[in-house]
């Protein structure tokens, strides 16, 4: 079974350089990288090829560490890094972010691959997918 | 409304982002179980496990039923998934992060940071 990578797009009304920098600046990441119910505890990043980053988010139970390594940095067009989190466990997944300059600003495309390499589980379709789909839909239509 | 819904997505992501909570869901995959039996499988206090279970309940991933003196837990059917789990996690995660980035860029632009 082939599973497509996750792909999220956004049109942002600023220049590609500005968006690219928001992904590699620790103070910016602190502002926008934490899910709403968690707080960013610390951000370390070394934005060069082979450099690593570590973002620790704090929820009611403790620390959730998100970490990886930068594979490609082509300011302002493209950023590629590995990504590990409590969800992925010991598996390295891969995130590519592309920033295309257009008249209105920047088209940002996030592609997250390697998510089909999770440990084997029961095959039945379902999961909280349906909850997330409905909620994501509601967010999009009311946004 | 948007904030409430986004908050609900974050709660579910947070609930599933912990290995103990994922392990609790795996235990419940085989069927319902008593809270004390679930807790007995983990090398931590009943109190600590209970806290994790409350997080799963708040996220709507497990439900509790009291029968007599025992509390039974069952995973909500939507909580048990197959290969799509990570994909759906991260679709929601990146959608939320993109919204947060857009808001951050708007805030910093309004402060005159982007000529």
JSON list of C-alpha atoms in Angstrom, two decimals, chain A residues 29-140:
[
{"chain": "A", "resi": 29, "resn": "UNK", "atom": "CA", "xyz": [10.36, 29.12, 16.29]},
{"chain": "A", "resi": 30, "resn": "UNK", "atom": "CA", "xyz": [9.55, 29.70, 19.94]},
{"chain": "A", "resi": 31, "resn": "UNK", "atom": "CA", "xyz": [6.59, 31.86, 18.85]},
{"chain": "A", "resi": 32, "resn": "UNK", "atom": "CA", "xyz": [4.94, 29.56, 16.36]},
{"chain": "A", "resi": 33, "resn": "UNK", "atom": "CA", "xyz": [6.25, 25.99, 16.64]},
{"chain": "A", "resi": 34, "resn": "UNK", "atom": "CA", "xyz": [4.31, 24.88, 19.73]},
{"chain": "A", "resi": 35, "resn": "UNK", "atom": "CA", "xyz": [0.84, 23.35, 19.51]},
{"chain": "A", "resi": 36, "resn": "UNK", "atom": "CA", "xyz": [-1.58, 25.68, 21.29]},
{"chain": "A", "resi": 37, "resn": "UNK", "atom": "CA", "xyz": [-1.99, 23.64, 24.45]},
{"chain": "A", "resi": 38, "resn": "UNK", "atom": "CA", "xyz": [1.77, 23.26, 24.94]},
{"chain": "A", "resi": 39, "resn": "UNK", "atom": "CA", "xyz": [4.46, 25.84, 25.52]},
{"chain": "A", "resi": 40, "resn": "UNK", "atom": "CA", "xyz": [7.92, 25.83, 23.93]},
{"chain": "A", "resi": 41, "resn": "UNK", "atom": "CA", "xyz": [10.39, 25.16, 26.73]},
{"chain": "A", "resi": 42, "resn": "UNK", "atom": "CA", "xyz": [13.57, 25.56, 24.75]},
{"chain": "A", "resi": 43, "resn": "UNK", "atom": "CA", "xyz": [14.77, 25.89, 21.17]},
{"chain": "A", "resi": 44, "resn": "UNK", "atom": "CA", "xyz": [18.24, 25.12, 19.94]},
{"chain": "A", "resi": 45, "resn": "UNK", "atom": "CA", "xyz": [19.09, 25.26, 16.29]},
{"chain": "A", "resi": 46, "resn": "UNK", "atom": "CA", "xyz": [22.22, 25.30, 14.22]},
{"chain": "A", "resi": 47, "resn": "UNK", "atom": "CA", "xyz": [20.95, 26.12, 10.72]},
{"chain": "A", "resi": 48, "resn": "UNK", "atom": "CA", "xyz": [23.64, 24.74, 8.48]},
{"chain": "A", "resi": 49, "resn": "UNK", "atom": "CA", "xyz": [23.94, 21.47, 6.56]},
{"chain": "A", "resi": 50, "resn": "UNK", "atom": "CA", "xyz": [24.59, 18.77, 9.14]},
{"chain": "A", "resi": 51, "resn": "UNK", "atom": "CA", "xyz": [23.60, 21.08, 11.99]},
{"chain": "A", "resi": 52, "resn": "UNK", "atom": "CA", "xyz": [20.89, 19.96, 14.36]},
{"chain": "A", "resi": 53, "resn": "UNK", "atom": "CA", "xyz": [17.88, 21.44, 16.09]},
{"chain": "A", "resi": 54, "resn": "UNK", "atom": "CA", "xyz": [16.02, 20.55, 19.25]},
{"chain": "A", "resi": 55, "resn": "UNK", "atom": "CA", "xyz": [12.66, 21.96, 20.28]},
{"chain": "A", "resi": 56, "resn": "UNK", "atom": "CA", "xyz": [11.28, 20.97, 23.65]},
{"chain": "A", "resi": 57, "resn": "UNK", "atom": "CA", "xyz": [7.57, 21.48, 24.18]},
{"chain": "A", "resi": 58, "resn": "UNK", "atom": "CA", "xyz": [6.03, 21.35, 27.63]},
{"chain": "A", "resi": 59, "resn": "UNK", "atom": "CA", "xyz": [2.54, 20.05, 28.27]},
{"chain": "A", "resi": 60, "resn": "UNK", "atom": "CA", "xyz": [0.85, 19.14, 31.55]},
{"chain": "A", "resi": 61, "resn": "UNK", "atom": "CA", "xyz": [2.86, 15.92, 31.83]},
{"chain": "A", "resi": 62, "resn": "UNK", "atom": "CA", "xyz": [6.37, 16.96, 31.01]},
{"chain": "A", "resi": 63, "resn": "UNK", "atom": "CA", "xyz": [8.67, 17.55, 28.10]},
{"chain": "A", "resi": 64, "resn": "UNK", "atom": "CA", "xyz": [8.07, 16.48, 24.50]},
{"chain": "A", "resi": 65, "resn": "UNK", "atom": "CA", "xyz": [11.28, 16.60, 22.52]},
{"chain": "A", "resi": 66, "resn": "UNK", "atom": "CA", "xyz": [11.33, 17.27, 18.78]},
{"chain": "A", "resi": 67, "resn": "UNK", "atom": "CA", "xyz": [14.72, 17.02, 17.13]},
{"chain": "A", "resi": 68, "resn": "UNK", "atom": "CA", "xyz": [16.48, 16.58, 13.83]},
{"chain": "A", "resi": 69, "resn": "UNK", "atom": "CA", "xyz": [19.28, 17.48, 11.48]},
{"chain": "A", "resi": 70, "resn": "UNK", "atom": "CA", "xyz": [19.36, 19.96, 8.59]},
{"chain": "A", "resi": 71, "resn": "UNK", "atom": "CA", "xyz": [19.95, 18.19, 5.27]},
{"chain": "A", "resi": 72, "resn": "UNK", "atom": "CA", "xyz": [19.58, 21.13, 2.88]},
{"chain": "A", "resi": 73, "resn": "UNK", "atom": "CA", "xyz": [19.37, 24.86, 3.36]},
{"chain": "A", "resi": 74, "resn": "UNK", "atom": "CA", "xyz": [18.95, 26.97, 0.22]},
{"chain": "A", "resi": 75, "resn": "UNK", "atom": "CA", "xyz": [17.80, 30.34, 1.43]},
{"chain": "A", "resi": 76, "resn": "UNK", "atom": "CA", "xyz": [15.21, 31.42, 0.52]},
{"chain": "A", "resi": 77, "resn": "UNK", "atom": "CA", "xyz": [13.89, 28.60, -1.67]},
{"chain": "A", "resi": 78, "resn": "UNK", "atom": "CA", "xyz": [14.17, 25.34, 0.22]},
{"chain": "A", "resi": 79, "resn": "UNK", "atom": "CA", "xyz": [14.76, 23.79, 3.61]},
{"chain": "A", "resi": 80, "resn": "UNK", "atom": "CA", "xyz": [15.04, 20.05, 4.32]},
{"chain": "A", "resi": 81, "resn": "UNK", "atom": "CA", "xyz": [15.50, 18.43, 7.71]},
{"chain": "A", "resi": 82, "resn": "UNK", "atom": "CA", "xyz": [14.99, 15.14, 9.52]},
{"chain": "A", "resi": 83, "resn": "UNK", "atom": "CA", "xyz": [12.34, 15.05, 12.22]},
{"chain": "A", "resi": 84, "resn": "UNK", "atom": "CA", "xyz": [11.92, 12.86, 15.28]},
{"chain": "A", "resi": 85, "resn": "UNK", "atom": "CA", "xyz": [9.31, 13.37, 17.94]},
{"chain": "A", "resi": 86, "resn": "UNK", "atom": "CA", "xyz": [7.63, 11.34, 20.68]},
{"chain": "A", "resi": 87, "resn": "UNK", "atom": "CA", "xyz": [5.19, 10.23, 17.96]},
{"chain": "A", "resi": 88, "resn": "UNK", "atom": "CA", "xyz": [7.87, 8.94, 15.56]},
{"chain": "A", "resi": 89, "resn": "UNK", "atom": "CA", "xyz": [9.99, 7.45, 18.33]},
{"chain": "A", "resi": 90, "resn": "UNK", "atom": "CA", "xyz": [13.34, 6.24, 16.96]},
{"chain": "A", "resi": 91, "resn": "UNK", "atom": "CA", "xyz": [12.34, 6.64, 13.32]},
{"chain": "A", "resi": 92, "resn": "UNK", "atom": "CA", "xyz": [13.80, 9.56, 11.33]},
{"chain": "A", "resi": 93, "resn": "UNK", "atom": "CA", "xyz": [11.18, 11.17, 9.12]},
{"chain": "A", "resi": 94, "resn": "UNK", "atom": "CA", "xyz": [11.90, 13.86, 6.56]},
{"chain": "A", "resi": 95, "resn": "UNK", "atom": "CA", "xyz": [10.40, 17.33, 6.20]},
{"chain": "A", "resi": 96, "resn": "UNK", "atom": "CA", "xyz": [10.89, 19.51, 3.10]},
{"chain": "A", "resi": 97, "resn": "UNK", "atom": "CA", "xyz": [9.73, 23.12, 3.10]},
{"chain": "A", "resi": 98, "resn": "UNK", "atom": "CA", "xyz": [9.70, 25.07, -0.16]},
{"chain": "A", "resi": 99, "resn": "UNK", "atom": "CA", "xyz": [9.18, 28.81, -0.45]},
{"chain": "A", "resi": 100, "resn": "UNK", "atom": "CA", "xyz": [8.11, 30.09, -3.87]},
{"chain": "A", "resi": 101, "resn": "UNK", "atom": "CA", "xyz": [8.05, 33.84, -4.43]},
{"chain": "A", "resi": 102, "resn": "UNK", "atom": "CA", "xyz": [4.85, 35.00, -6.10]},
{"chain": "A", "resi": 103, "resn": "UNK", "atom": "CA", "xyz": [3.20, 38.41, -6.54]},
{"chain": "A", "resi": 104, "resn": "UNK", "atom": "CA", "xyz": [1.13, 38.05, -3.40]},
{"chain": "A", "resi": 105, "resn": "UNK", "atom": "CA", "xyz": [4.11, 36.99, -1.29]},
{"chain": "A", "resi": 106, "resn": "UNK", "atom": "CA", "xyz": [5.21, 33.41, -0.73]},
{"chain": "A", "resi": 107, "resn": "UNK", "atom": "CA", "xyz": [3.66, 30.02, -1.42]},
{"chain": "A", "resi": 108, "resn": "UNK", "atom": "CA", "xyz": [4.99, 27.74, 1.31]},
{"chain": "A", "resi": 109, "resn": "UNK", "atom": "CA", "xyz": [4.71, 23.98, 0.82]},
{"chain": "A", "resi": 110, "resn": "UNK", "atom": "CA", "xyz": [5.51, 21.59, 3.68]},
{"chain": "A", "resi": 111, "resn": "UNK", "atom": "CA", "xyz": [6.03, 17.94, 2.71]},
{"chain": "A", "resi": 112, "resn": "UNK", "atom": "CA", "xyz": [6.49, 15.35, 5.45]},
{"chain": "A", "resi": 113, "resn": "UNK", "atom": "CA", "xyz": [7.74, 11.94, 4.31]},
{"chain": "A", "resi": 114, "resn": "UNK", "atom": "CA", "xyz": [8.65, 8.70, 6.01]},
{"chain": "A", "resi": 115, "resn": "UNK", "atom": "CA", "xyz": [5.48, 8.57, 8.08]},
{"chain": "A", "resi": 116, "resn": "UNK", "atom": "CA", "xyz": [4.54, 5.20, 6.62]},
{"chain": "A", "resi": 117, "resn": "UNK", "atom": "CA", "xyz": [7.56, 3.61, 8.28]},
{"chain": "A", "resi": 118, "resn": "UNK", "atom": "CA", "xyz": [5.91, 3.32, 11.66]},
{"chain": "A", "resi": 119, "resn": "UNK", "atom": "CA", "xyz": [6.03, -0.01, 13.51]},
{"chain": "A", "resi": 120, "resn": "UNK", "atom": "CA", "xyz": [3.57, -2.59, 12.19]},
{"chain": "A", "resi": 121, "resn": "UNK", "atom": "CA", "xyz": [0.10, -2.30, 13.65]},
{"chain": "A", "resi": 122, "resn": "UNK", "atom": "CA", "xyz": [-3.30, -3.79, 12.94]},
{"chain": "A", "resi": 123, "resn": "UNK", "atom": "CA", "xyz": [-4.38, -3.02, 9.42]},
{"chain": "A", "resi": 124, "resn": "UNK", "atom": "CA", "xyz": [-7.86, -1.69, 9.95]},
{"chain": "A", "resi": 125, "resn": "UNK", "atom": "CA", "xyz": [-8.49, 1.77, 8.65]},
{"chain": "A", "resi": 126, "resn": "UNK", "atom": "CA", "xyz": [-9.84, 4.21, 11.12]},
{"chain": "A", "resi": 127, "resn": "UNK", "atom": "CA", "xyz": [-7.97, 5.61, 13.98]},
{"chain": "A", "resi": 128, "resn": "UNK", "atom": "CA", "xyz": [-8.56, 9.06, 15.21]},
{"chain": "A", "resi": 129, "resn": "UNK", "atom": "CA", "xyz": [-8.13, 10.00, 11.55]},
{"chain": "A", "resi": 130, "resn": "UNK", "atom": "CA", "xyz": [-11.83, 10.57, 11.30]},
{"chain": "A", "resi": 131, "resn": "UNK", "atom": "CA", "xyz": [-11.83, 12.88, 14.31]},
{"chain": "A", "resi": 132, "resn": "UNK", "atom": "CA", "xyz": [-8.86, 14.83, 12.96]},
{"chain": "A", "resi": 133, "resn": "UNK", "atom": "CA", "xyz": [-10.36, 15.01, 9.46]},
{"chain": "A", "resi": 134, "resn": "UNK", "atom": "CA", "xyz": [-13.62, 16.46, 10.75]},
{"chain": "A", "resi": 135, "resn": "UNK", "atom": "CA", "xyz": [-11.88, 18.93, 12.99]},
{"chain": "A", "resi": 136, "resn": "UNK", "atom": "CA", "xyz": [-9.39, 19.94, 10.30]},
{"chain": "A", "resi": 137, "resn": "UNK", "atom": "CA", "xyz": [-12.28, 20.50, 7.92]},
{"chain": "A", "resi": 138, "resn": "UNK", "atom": "CA", "xyz": [-14.08, 22.65, 10.46]},
{"chain": "A", "resi": 139, "resn": "UNK", "atom": "CA", "xyz": [-10.92, 24.71, 11.01]},
{"chain": "A", "resi": 140, "resn": "UNK", "atom": "CA", "xyz": [-10.50, 25.27, 7.29]}
]
